[in-house]
Short mmCIF file of C-alpha atoms in Angstrom, two decimals:
data_model
loop_
_atom_site.label_atom_id
_atom_site.label_comp_id
_atom_site.label_asym_id
_atom_site.label_seq_id
_atom_site.Cartn_x
_atom_site.Cartn_y
_atom_site.Cartn_z
CA MET A 392 -9.41 -20.65 -7.23
CA PRO A 393 -6.36 -19.66 -8.82
CA ASP A 394 -3.82 -22.14 -8.42
CA ASP A 395 -1.16 -19.16 -6.50
CA PRO A 396 -3.30 -18.24 -3.34
CA SER A 397 -0.86 -16.23 -2.18
CA GLU A 398 -1.04 -14.36 -5.70
CA ALA A 399 -4.75 -13.58 -4.80
CA ALA A 400 -3.90 -12.01 -1.59
CA ALA A 401 -0.95 -9.95 -3.18
CA ALA A 402 -3.30 -8.60 -5.55
CA ALA A 403 -5.89 -8.04 -2.54
CA ALA A 404 -3.45 -6.17 -0.49
CA ALA A 405 -2.19 -3.91 -3.31
CA TYR A 406 -5.63 -3.17 -4.27
CA THR A 407 -6.89 -1.98 -0.65
CA GLU A 408 -3.48 -0.27 -0.61
CA GLY A 409 -4.67 2.07 -3.71
CA ASP A 410 -2.15 0.05 -6.03
CA HIS A 411 -4.26 -0.94 -8.93
CA ALA A 412 -1.53 -1.03 -11.29
CA THR A 413 0.59 -3.93 -9.40
CA ALA A 414 -3.00 -5.30 -8.84
CA HIS A 415 -4.03 -5.86 -11.94
CA SER A 416 -0.85 -7.04 -13.09
CA LEU A 417 -1.03 -9.64 -10.37
CA LEU A 418 -4.72 -10.54 -11.41
CA GLN A 419 -3.22 -10.74 -14.94
CA GLY A 420 -1.22 -13.18 -13.66
CA ILE A 421 -3.79 -15.40 -12.22
CA LEU A 422 -6.11 -14.98 -15.47
CA SER A 423 -3.72 -16.47 -17.82
CA SER A 424 -4.21 -19.99 -16.03
CA ARG A 425 -7.82 -19.37 -15.10
CA ASP A 426 -9.32 -17.22 -17.68
CA GLN A 427 -12.73 -18.67 -17.50
CA ASP A 428 -13.02 -18.18 -13.57
CA PRO A 429 -15.71 -15.75 -13.03
CA LYS A 430 -14.29 -14.78 -9.54
CA VAL A 431 -10.93 -13.35 -11.50
CA LEU A 432 -12.84 -11.69 -14.28
CA HIS A 433 -14.80 -10.16 -11.40
CA ASN A 434 -11.90 -8.98 -9.59
CA VAL A 435 -9.97 -7.82 -13.52
CA ALA A 436 -13.04 -5.97 -14.01
CA ILE A 437 -13.53 -4.11 -10.76
CA THR A 438 -9.85 -3.41 -11.08
CA ASP A 439 -9.29 -1.89 -14.72
CA TYR A 440 -12.64 0.36 -13.49
CA ALA A 441 -10.48 1.12 -10.92
CA MET A 442 -7.33 1.83 -13.10
CA GLY A 443 -9.12 4.17 -15.14
CA GLY A 444 -10.76 7.15 -12.43
CA CYS A 445 -14.22 5.90 -12.34
CA LYS A 446 -15.28 6.55 -15.50
CA GLU A 447 -16.89 3.86 -17.39
CA PRO A 448 -19.57 2.65 -15.23
CA ARG A 449 -21.74 1.16 -17.69
CA LYS A 450 -19.06 -0.72 -19.08
CA LEU A 451 -18.14 -2.35 -15.78
CA LEU A 452 -22.23 -2.92 -15.54
CA ALA A 453 -21.96 -4.74 -18.46
CA VAL A 454 -19.49 -6.84 -17.60
CA LEU A 455 -21.28 -7.81 -13.72
CA GLU A 456 -24.40 -8.44 -15.80
CA ARG A 457 -23.00 -10.80 -18.11
CA LEU A 458 -20.81 -12.53 -15.77
CA ARG A 459 -23.86 -12.70 -13.15
CA ALA A 460 -26.21 -14.35 -16.17
CA ARG A 461 -23.63 -17.04 -16.48
CA VAL A 462 -23.09 -17.55 -12.59
CA GLU A 463 -26.56 -18.18 -12.41
CA GLU A 464 -27.16 -20.14 -15.50
CA ALA A 465 -24.39 -22.75 -14.61
CA ARG A 466 -25.97 -22.63 -10.92
CA GLU A 467 -28.83 -23.91 -12.31
CA LYS A 468 -27.64 -26.51 -14.47
CA ALA A 469 -25.66 -28.24 -11.83
CA ASP A 470 -28.81 -28.20 -9.60
CA ALA A 471 -30.45 -29.84 -12.46
CA SER A 472 -27.43 -32.25 -13.32
CA ASP A 473 -25.62 -32.75 -9.68
CA SER A 474 -22.34 -32.29 -11.80
CA ILE A 475 -22.36 -30.50 -14.79
CA GLY A 476 -21.50 -26.48 -14.27
CA SER A 477 -20.11 -26.54 -11.42
CA ASP A 478 -16.25 -27.11 -12.20
CA LEU A 479 -17.02 -23.95 -14.94
CA VAL A 480 -17.94 -21.40 -11.88
CA GLY A 481 -16.37 -22.87 -8.86
CA ASP A 482 -17.67 -21.13 -5.76
CA ALA A 483 -18.29 -18.09 -7.33
CA ASP A 484 -21.39 -16.03 -5.71
CA PRO A 485 -24.08 -14.48 -7.66
CA SER A 486 -25.36 -11.97 -4.87
CA LEU A 487 -21.81 -10.87 -4.82
CA LEU A 488 -22.02 -9.51 -8.56
CA ALA A 489 -25.54 -8.53 -7.85
CA TYR A 490 -24.41 -6.15 -5.21
CA ASN A 491 -21.89 -4.39 -6.92
CA SER A 492 -24.16 -4.50 -10.01
CA ALA A 493 -26.61 -2.73 -7.57
CA VAL A 494 -24.03 -0.25 -5.97
CA VAL A 495 -22.79 0.76 -9.31
CA LEU A 496 -26.73 1.25 -10.30
CA TYR A 497 -27.29 3.87 -6.79
CA GLN A 498 -24.34 5.90 -8.10
CA LEU A 499 -25.64 6.33 -11.18
CA LYS A 500 -28.90 7.50 -9.80
CA GLN A 501 -30.66 4.53 -11.52
CA TYR A 502 -32.62 3.48 -7.93
CA GLY A 503 -35.18 1.51 -9.34
CA LYS A 504 -33.03 -0.86 -11.05
CA ALA A 505 -30.82 -0.58 -7.59
CA ARG A 506 -33.69 -1.14 -5.79
CA ALA A 507 -35.32 -4.31 -8.01
CA VAL A 508 -31.67 -5.84 -7.53
CA LEU A 509 -31.49 -5.71 -3.83
CA ASP A 510 -35.09 -6.50 -3.27
CA ASP A 511 -34.62 -10.07 -5.19
CA MET A 512 -31.91 -10.53 -2.74
CA PHE A 513 -33.55 -9.70 0.44
CA ALA A 514 -36.14 -11.97 -0.55
CA GLN A 515 -34.06 -15.02 -0.53
CA ILE A 516 -31.29 -13.45 1.89
CA GLU A 517 -30.65 -16.26 4.01
CA PRO A 518 -28.13 -18.75 1.76
CA VAL A 519 -26.26 -15.04 1.05
CA ASP A 520 -22.94 -14.31 2.95
CA GLU A 521 -23.06 -12.77 6.22
CA PHE A 522 -20.97 -9.51 5.69
CA LEU A 523 -22.17 -9.41 2.27
CA ALA A 524 -26.03 -9.55 3.73
CA PHE A 525 -24.86 -6.72 6.00
CA ARG A 526 -24.07 -4.31 3.58
CA SER A 527 -27.07 -5.32 1.28
CA CYS A 528 -29.15 -4.49 4.06
CA PHE A 529 -28.04 -0.72 4.98
CA LEU A 530 -27.97 -0.14 0.83
CA LEU A 531 -31.55 -1.45 0.48
CA LEU A 532 -32.51 0.88 3.35
CA ASP A 533 -30.83 3.99 1.41
CA LEU A 534 -32.47 3.39 -1.17
CA GLN A 535 -36.25 2.60 0.49
CA LEU A 536 -35.95 5.91 2.35
CA LEU A 537 -34.80 7.93 -1.00
CA GLN A 538 -38.19 6.47 -2.43
CA ARG A 539 -40.14 6.91 0.41
CA GLN A 540 -41.20 2.88 0.68
CA LEU A 541 -42.04 3.56 4.54
CA GLU A 542 -43.10 0.50 5.09
CA LYS A 543 -40.41 -1.56 3.37
CA ALA A 544 -37.88 0.33 5.53
CA ALA A 545 -39.08 -0.29 8.42
CA GLU A 546 -39.34 -4.65 7.65
CA VAL A 547 -35.52 -4.58 6.64
CA LEU A 548 -34.54 -2.28 9.91
CA ALA A 549 -36.90 -5.10 11.58
CA TYR A 550 -34.84 -7.68 10.08
CA LEU A 551 -31.19 -6.46 10.56
CA GLU A 552 -32.57 -6.12 14.32
CA ARG A 553 -32.88 -9.49 14.58
CA SER A 554 -29.98 -10.93 12.80
CA TYR A 555 -27.63 -8.91 14.45
CA ALA A 556 -29.00 -8.40 17.77
CA MET A 557 -25.77 -9.52 19.42
CA LEU A 558 -23.88 -6.24 17.97
CA THR A 559 -26.95 -4.30 18.97
CA LYS A 560 -27.36 -5.46 22.68
CA SER A 561 -25.37 -2.61 24.85
CA ASP A 562 -23.04 -5.50 26.38
CA GLY A 563 -22.02 -7.21 23.30
CA GLY A 564 -18.46 -8.88 23.66
CA ARG A 565 -15.72 -7.87 21.83
CA GLU A 566 -15.49 -11.10 20.24
CA ASN A 567 -18.85 -10.18 18.13
CA GLY A 568 -17.61 -6.89 17.23
CA SER A 569 -13.68 -7.58 16.36
CA ALA A 570 -13.27 -7.99 12.80
CA GLU A 571 -9.86 -8.43 10.45
CA SER A 572 -8.55 -6.48 8.35
CA ARG A 573 -9.50 -6.21 4.75
CA ASP A 574 -9.32 -8.84 2.57
CA SER A 575 -10.55 -9.55 -1.32
CA ALA A 576 -13.34 -10.82 -2.51
CA ASP A 577 -12.43 -13.92 -3.23
CA GLY A 578 -12.59 -15.09 0.18
CA ALA A 579 -9.01 -17.00 -0.09
CA SER A 580 -8.96 -17.63 3.77
CA SER A 581 -11.82 -17.70 5.60
CA LEU A 582 -12.66 -16.05 9.16
CA PRO A 583 -13.47 -18.31 12.39
CA SER A 584 -16.00 -15.73 13.74
CA ASP A 585 -19.39 -15.40 15.17
CA TRP A 586 -19.90 -12.42 13.90
CA PRO A 587 -22.61 -12.31 14.97
CA ASN A 588 -25.08 -14.92 14.60
CA LYS A 589 -23.58 -17.65 11.87
CA ARG A 590 -19.97 -17.66 10.19
CA SER A 591 -19.17 -15.87 7.25
CA ALA A 592 -17.31 -17.39 4.43
CA ARG A 593 -14.89 -13.99 3.80
CA ARG A 594 -13.67 -11.74 6.16
CA PRO A 595 -15.36 -8.29 6.73
CA PRO A 596 -14.45 -5.79 4.10
CA THR A 597 -13.63 -3.36 7.33
CA ASP A 598 -13.35 -3.36 10.41
CA ILE A 599 -16.41 -2.74 12.65
CA SER A 600 -17.56 -2.50 16.21
CA PRO A 601 -20.70 -3.12 18.10
CA GLU A 602 -20.71 0.74 18.65
CA GLU A 603 -20.53 1.71 14.85
CA VAL A 604 -23.62 -1.06 14.09
CA ARG A 605 -25.48 0.44 17.00
CA SER A 606 -24.97 4.56 15.66
CA ALA A 607 -25.86 3.24 12.13
CA LEU A 608 -29.01 1.57 13.22
CA ASN A 609 -29.97 4.69 15.31
CA LEU A 610 -29.30 6.39 12.29
CA TYR A 611 -31.59 4.85 9.97
CA LYS A 612 -34.26 4.76 12.76
CA ALA A 613 -33.74 8.12 13.40
CA LYS A 614 -34.45 9.10 9.34
CA LEU A 615 -37.37 6.41 9.14
CA ALA A 616 -38.85 8.49 12.61
CA LEU A 617 -38.37 11.87 10.20
CA LEU A 618 -39.49 10.53 7.03
CA ALA A 619 -42.55 9.30 8.73
CA ARG A 620 -43.52 12.74 10.48
CA SER A 621 -44.11 11.07 13.53
CA SER A 622 -46.71 12.19 16.01
CA LYS A 623 -45.60 14.27 19.32
CA SER A 624 -45.76 10.40 21.40
CA SER A 625 -43.17 9.22 19.48
CA LYS A 626 -40.66 12.25 19.58
CA ARG A 627 -38.96 11.48 22.85
CA GLU A 628 -38.26 8.04 21.07
CA ILE A 629 -36.53 10.20 17.94
CA LYS A 630 -34.35 12.59 20.67
CA THR A 631 -33.02 9.89 22.32
CA THR A 632 -32.29 8.03 19.23
CA LEU A 633 -30.74 11.22 17.79
CA ASN A 634 -29.09 11.65 21.27
CA ALA A 635 -26.79 8.59 21.17
CA CYS A 636 -24.94 9.90 17.34
CA ALA A 637 -24.77 13.61 18.39
CA GLN A 638 -21.47 13.98 17.79
CA ASP A 639 -21.74 12.41 13.86
CA THR A 640 -21.90 15.11 11.22
CA THR A 641 -25.11 13.46 10.16
CA GLY A 642 -26.43 12.94 13.65
CA LEU A 643 -26.29 16.61 13.69
CA PHE A 644 -28.19 16.99 10.45
CA LEU A 645 -31.10 14.61 11.59
CA LYS A 646 -31.36 16.15 15.05
CA ALA A 647 -31.20 19.97 12.97
CA ASN A 648 -34.45 18.57 10.96
CA ASN A 649 -35.79 17.45 13.78
CA GLU A 650 -35.96 21.03 15.56
CA SER A 651 -37.08 22.70 12.15
CA LEU A 652 -40.11 20.40 12.22
CA ARG A 653 -40.63 21.30 16.00
CA GLN A 654 -40.73 24.83 14.59
CA ASN A 655 -37.36 25.64 16.75
CA TYR A 656 -35.75 27.45 13.65
CA ARG A 657 -32.96 29.15 15.57
CA LYS A 658 -31.58 26.18 17.67
CA ALA A 659 -31.28 23.59 14.17
CA MET A 660 -29.48 26.80 12.75
CA LYS A 661 -27.30 26.42 15.65
CA LEU A 662 -26.68 22.86 15.26
CA LEU A 663 -26.01 23.51 11.32
CA SER A 664 -23.38 25.90 12.24
CA ASN A 665 -21.86 23.39 14.90
CA CYS A 666 -21.72 21.21 11.88
CA ASN A 667 -20.29 23.24 8.98
CA GLN A 668 -17.08 20.93 8.65
CA ARG A 669 -16.44 18.61 5.64
CA SER A 670 -17.39 14.78 5.94
CA GLU A 671 -15.41 12.11 4.63
CA ARG A 672 -17.98 9.69 3.61
CA ASP A 673 -19.81 13.23 1.14
CA PRO A 674 -17.57 15.63 -0.10
CA ASN A 675 -20.42 17.75 -1.03
CA PHE A 676 -21.09 18.42 2.58
CA ALA A 677 -20.75 22.43 1.74
CA ALA A 678 -23.99 22.31 -0.58
CA LEU A 679 -25.65 19.83 1.84
CA TYR A 680 -25.23 22.50 4.80
CA TYR A 681 -26.03 25.27 2.41
CA ASN A 682 -29.40 23.57 1.41
CA ASN A 683 -30.67 22.55 4.89
CA MET A 684 -30.09 26.46 6.03
CA GLY A 685 -31.90 27.22 2.85
CA CYS A 686 -34.55 24.83 3.52
CA ILE A 687 -34.99 26.20 7.12
CA HIS A 688 -35.59 29.34 5.77
CA HIS A 689 -37.88 28.07 3.30
CA SER A 690 -40.16 26.63 6.85
CA MET A 691 -39.84 30.60 8.26
CA ARG A 692 -41.08 31.75 4.99
CA ARG A 693 -38.26 33.28 3.98
CA HIS A 694 -38.12 32.74 0.55
CA THR A 695 -35.76 35.29 -0.72
CA ALA A 696 -33.20 33.83 1.79
CA ALA A 697 -33.99 30.50 1.09
CA ALA A 698 -32.94 30.97 -2.69
CA PHE A 699 -29.68 32.80 -2.00
CA TYR A 700 -28.80 29.58 0.09
CA PHE A 701 -29.91 27.56 -2.43
CA GLY A 702 -27.81 29.16 -4.66
CA ARG A 703 -24.78 29.57 -2.36
CA ALA A 704 -25.24 25.49 -2.48
CA LEU A 705 -25.35 25.13 -6.47
CA ARG A 706 -22.07 27.16 -6.57
CA GLU A 707 -20.68 24.75 -3.94
CA ASN A 708 -22.01 21.83 -6.06
CA ALA A 709 -20.63 22.61 -9.13
CA SER A 710 -17.48 23.35 -7.44
CA LEU A 711 -16.84 19.76 -6.96
CA CYS A 712 -19.04 18.15 -9.49
CA ALA A 713 -18.57 20.71 -12.95
CA PRO A 714 -17.24 18.33 -15.74
CA ALA A 715 -13.70 18.67 -17.12
CA ALA A 716 -12.57 21.40 -19.43
CA ASN A 717 -10.95 18.62 -22.36
CA GLY A 718 -14.84 17.15 -21.53
CA GLU A 719 -13.61 14.15 -20.07
CA ALA A 720 -16.36 12.13 -18.22
CA VAL A 721 -16.43 12.91 -14.16
CA PRO A 722 -15.93 10.37 -11.93
CA LEU A 723 -18.82 7.72 -10.95
CA THR A 724 -17.95 9.22 -7.08
CA HIS A 725 -18.42 12.66 -8.03
CA PHE A 726 -21.17 12.21 -9.94
CA SER A 727 -22.93 9.84 -7.18
CA CYS A 728 -22.42 13.30 -4.93
CA ASP A 729 -24.07 15.54 -7.24
CA ARG A 730 -26.97 17.40 -6.40
CA ARG A 731 -27.92 19.58 -8.82
CA SER A 732 -31.13 18.75 -9.88
CA GLU A 733 -32.51 18.40 -6.17
CA LEU A 734 -31.00 22.09 -5.41
CA GLU A 735 -32.26 23.60 -8.65
CA TYR A 736 -35.99 22.37 -7.47
CA ASN A 737 -35.70 23.59 -3.98
CA ARG A 738 -34.14 27.16 -5.64
CA GLY A 739 -36.60 27.12 -8.62
CA LEU A 740 -39.87 26.65 -5.86
CA GLN A 741 -38.21 29.61 -4.05
CA LEU A 742 -38.58 31.71 -6.69
CA LEU A 743 -41.99 31.00 -7.71
CA LEU A 744 -43.25 31.64 -4.25
CA ALA A 745 -41.08 34.74 -4.49
CA GLY A 746 -43.41 35.58 -7.81
CA LYS A 747 -40.06 34.81 -10.08
CA GLY A 748 -41.75 32.43 -12.60
CA GLU A 749 -39.65 32.43 -15.14
CA ALA A 750 -36.63 32.21 -13.43
CA ALA A 751 -38.38 29.28 -11.06
CA PHE A 752 -39.26 27.88 -14.50
CA ALA A 753 -35.39 27.90 -15.88
CA CYS A 754 -34.39 26.06 -12.54
CA PHE A 755 -37.35 23.18 -12.79
CA HIS A 756 -36.17 22.89 -16.33
CA ALA A 757 -33.15 21.62 -14.72
CA ALA A 758 -33.94 19.70 -12.65
CA LEU A 759 -36.43 17.44 -14.55
CA LYS A 760 -32.72 15.80 -16.12
CA LEU A 761 -32.93 14.08 -13.04
CA LEU A 762 -36.73 14.14 -11.44
CA HIS A 763 -38.40 13.97 -14.69
CA ARG A 764 -40.28 10.56 -12.89
CA GLN A 765 -41.37 12.70 -10.32
CA PRO A 766 -45.28 14.35 -10.98
CA ARG A 767 -44.24 16.75 -8.03
CA ALA A 768 -41.81 18.09 -10.71
CA TRP A 769 -43.72 18.86 -13.63
CA LEU A 770 -46.95 20.29 -11.27
CA ARG A 771 -43.79 22.69 -9.70
CA ALA A 772 -42.58 23.59 -13.69
CA GLY A 773 -46.56 23.96 -15.05
CA GLU A 774 -47.04 26.25 -12.26
CA ALA A 775 -43.88 28.35 -13.37
CA CYS A 776 -45.32 28.42 -16.59
CA ILE A 777 -48.86 29.65 -15.70
CA ALA A 778 -46.89 32.54 -13.37
CA ALA A 779 -44.44 33.64 -15.86
CA HIS A 780 -47.17 33.72 -18.23
CA LEU A 781 -49.70 35.87 -15.89
CA GLU A 782 -46.84 37.68 -15.37
CA ARG A 783 -46.31 38.66 -18.79
CA GLU A 784 -50.20 39.81 -19.35
CA GLN A 785 -49.55 41.74 -16.33
CA ALA A 786 -46.59 44.01 -18.00
CA VAL A 787 -49.11 44.09 -21.03
CA ARG A 788 -51.80 45.41 -19.27
CA ALA A 789 -49.38 47.73 -16.96
CA GLY A 790 -47.93 49.13 -20.63
CA ARG A 791 -51.89 49.40 -21.94
CA ALA A 792 -52.36 51.46 -18.46
CA GLY A 793 -50.20 53.88 -19.18
CA SER A 794 -51.29 54.66 -22.75
CA ARG A 795 -54.73 56.00 -23.96
CA PRO A 796 -56.28 53.89 -26.52
CA SER A 797 -57.31 54.99 -29.68
CA ALA A 798 -60.88 54.76 -32.01
CA VAL A 799 -59.37 51.85 -34.03
CA GLY A 800 -58.51 49.54 -31.59
CA CYS A 801 -54.39 51.05 -31.26
CA GLU A 802 -51.91 51.90 -28.52
CA MET A 803 -50.22 54.68 -27.92
CA LEU A 804 -46.90 54.77 -26.09
CA GLY A 805 -44.70 58.07 -25.59
CA VAL A 806 -45.34 61.82 -26.12
CA GLY A 807 -44.64 64.32 -28.75
CA GLY A 808 -42.18 63.69 -30.78
CA ARG A 809 -41.42 60.23 -29.64
CA ARG A 810 -45.35 58.95 -29.42
CA ARG A 811 -45.78 55.62 -31.42
CA LEU A 812 -48.93 53.59 -32.30
CA LEU A 813 -48.95 49.76 -31.92
CA LEU A 814 -51.47 47.66 -33.93
CA PRO A 815 -52.32 44.99 -32.37
CA VAL A 816 -51.13 41.45 -33.61
CA GLY A 817 -52.18 38.03 -32.88
CA GLU A 818 -54.71 36.55 -30.70
CA ARG A 819 -53.12 37.24 -27.80
CA LEU A 820 -53.58 41.06 -27.66
CA ALA A 821 -57.11 40.77 -29.01
CA ALA A 822 -57.83 38.35 -25.99
CA ALA A 823 -56.54 40.80 -23.91
CA GLU A 824 -59.11 43.83 -25.29
CA ILE A 825 -61.81 41.39 -25.06
CA ALA A 826 -60.67 40.28 -21.34
CA ASP A 827 -60.81 44.33 -20.54
CA GLU A 828 -63.89 44.96 -22.28
#
């Protein structure tokens, strides 16, 4: 721990208030006396990253990975000799470094690597700090739902319900849900709390109530049920779960999704219209709204209208996530909200169904920058190539049908003084002639 706990507390307070420069100067003073402390180095790296506008995530990721490897190696030496290595790392927690690495990977959209890190944490979740385990499980749930790993997501959700049973009960007392104000990851002071089953070494990062925990768990239950395409017997349970968070923007989106699956399209659009407002959780809310409207019109087989809504979503997305004119990097907070690839895929699908193969291929080509590991995206791009080829062949045949073929296999275009003879070139036209015969 730093020599002066008050400096650590002041640095944590400055960072929480957004005064990164003050926090950085205080941490530099602490670092001068504890230059080998992984916890101080971790906080300095986080502060430097925030001061830079969150534009160098790979640099932060390298520092976190290096510190994590150092802490784990020192812990192994300490376990082997019962003394060596413990002085080098103090009470540094490798799980905190792993969690922050997973957050950065998630925002970089490297979902496979982030899930691998959190899977290792979840396999040994018991020694992990209470609040850190709480946040790690919810992040792992997001990743598993994104990658359609529904069975594993159900396992994590069941663990959360078991471990935080006191917060999920409707009559859970205030003593289990009350939380202190935000503090630093150093854990300079301990929170004597029963939140909910065991004690945590650090203060909760945010104020949280039992109602918020129940609402979050209800939302993830609804997401899991909707992705699983539950049968009619479970629709009542889904509706009850969604009604518990009906005033939440995410809850309204899920209710609209549920109504769309039940083919109540007008009701789904009405629900979306009721939540057409900005969300603090996701600044790219307008793009999500138009994307959902496009999905509903796709279900109604109105592909031209759906393509229009996806185009609107792409414009809203570009207004938030467009690169700076001076060539500077986009902040990671904006990049993590960028849905261009998904929106391009959705728009390309509508154009493909509308018979516009070349335009659809352009959309799929843009989507493959992020979705290059999804076989379905490559399959749709191949279908768009076939559709574009057929469009060109039909155009060639339409031009041939309007002309009179000559005896030597030439084509004549135009009449009178504007008549022109076209000789067959390449194997493509020859194959077309053979097909006509």
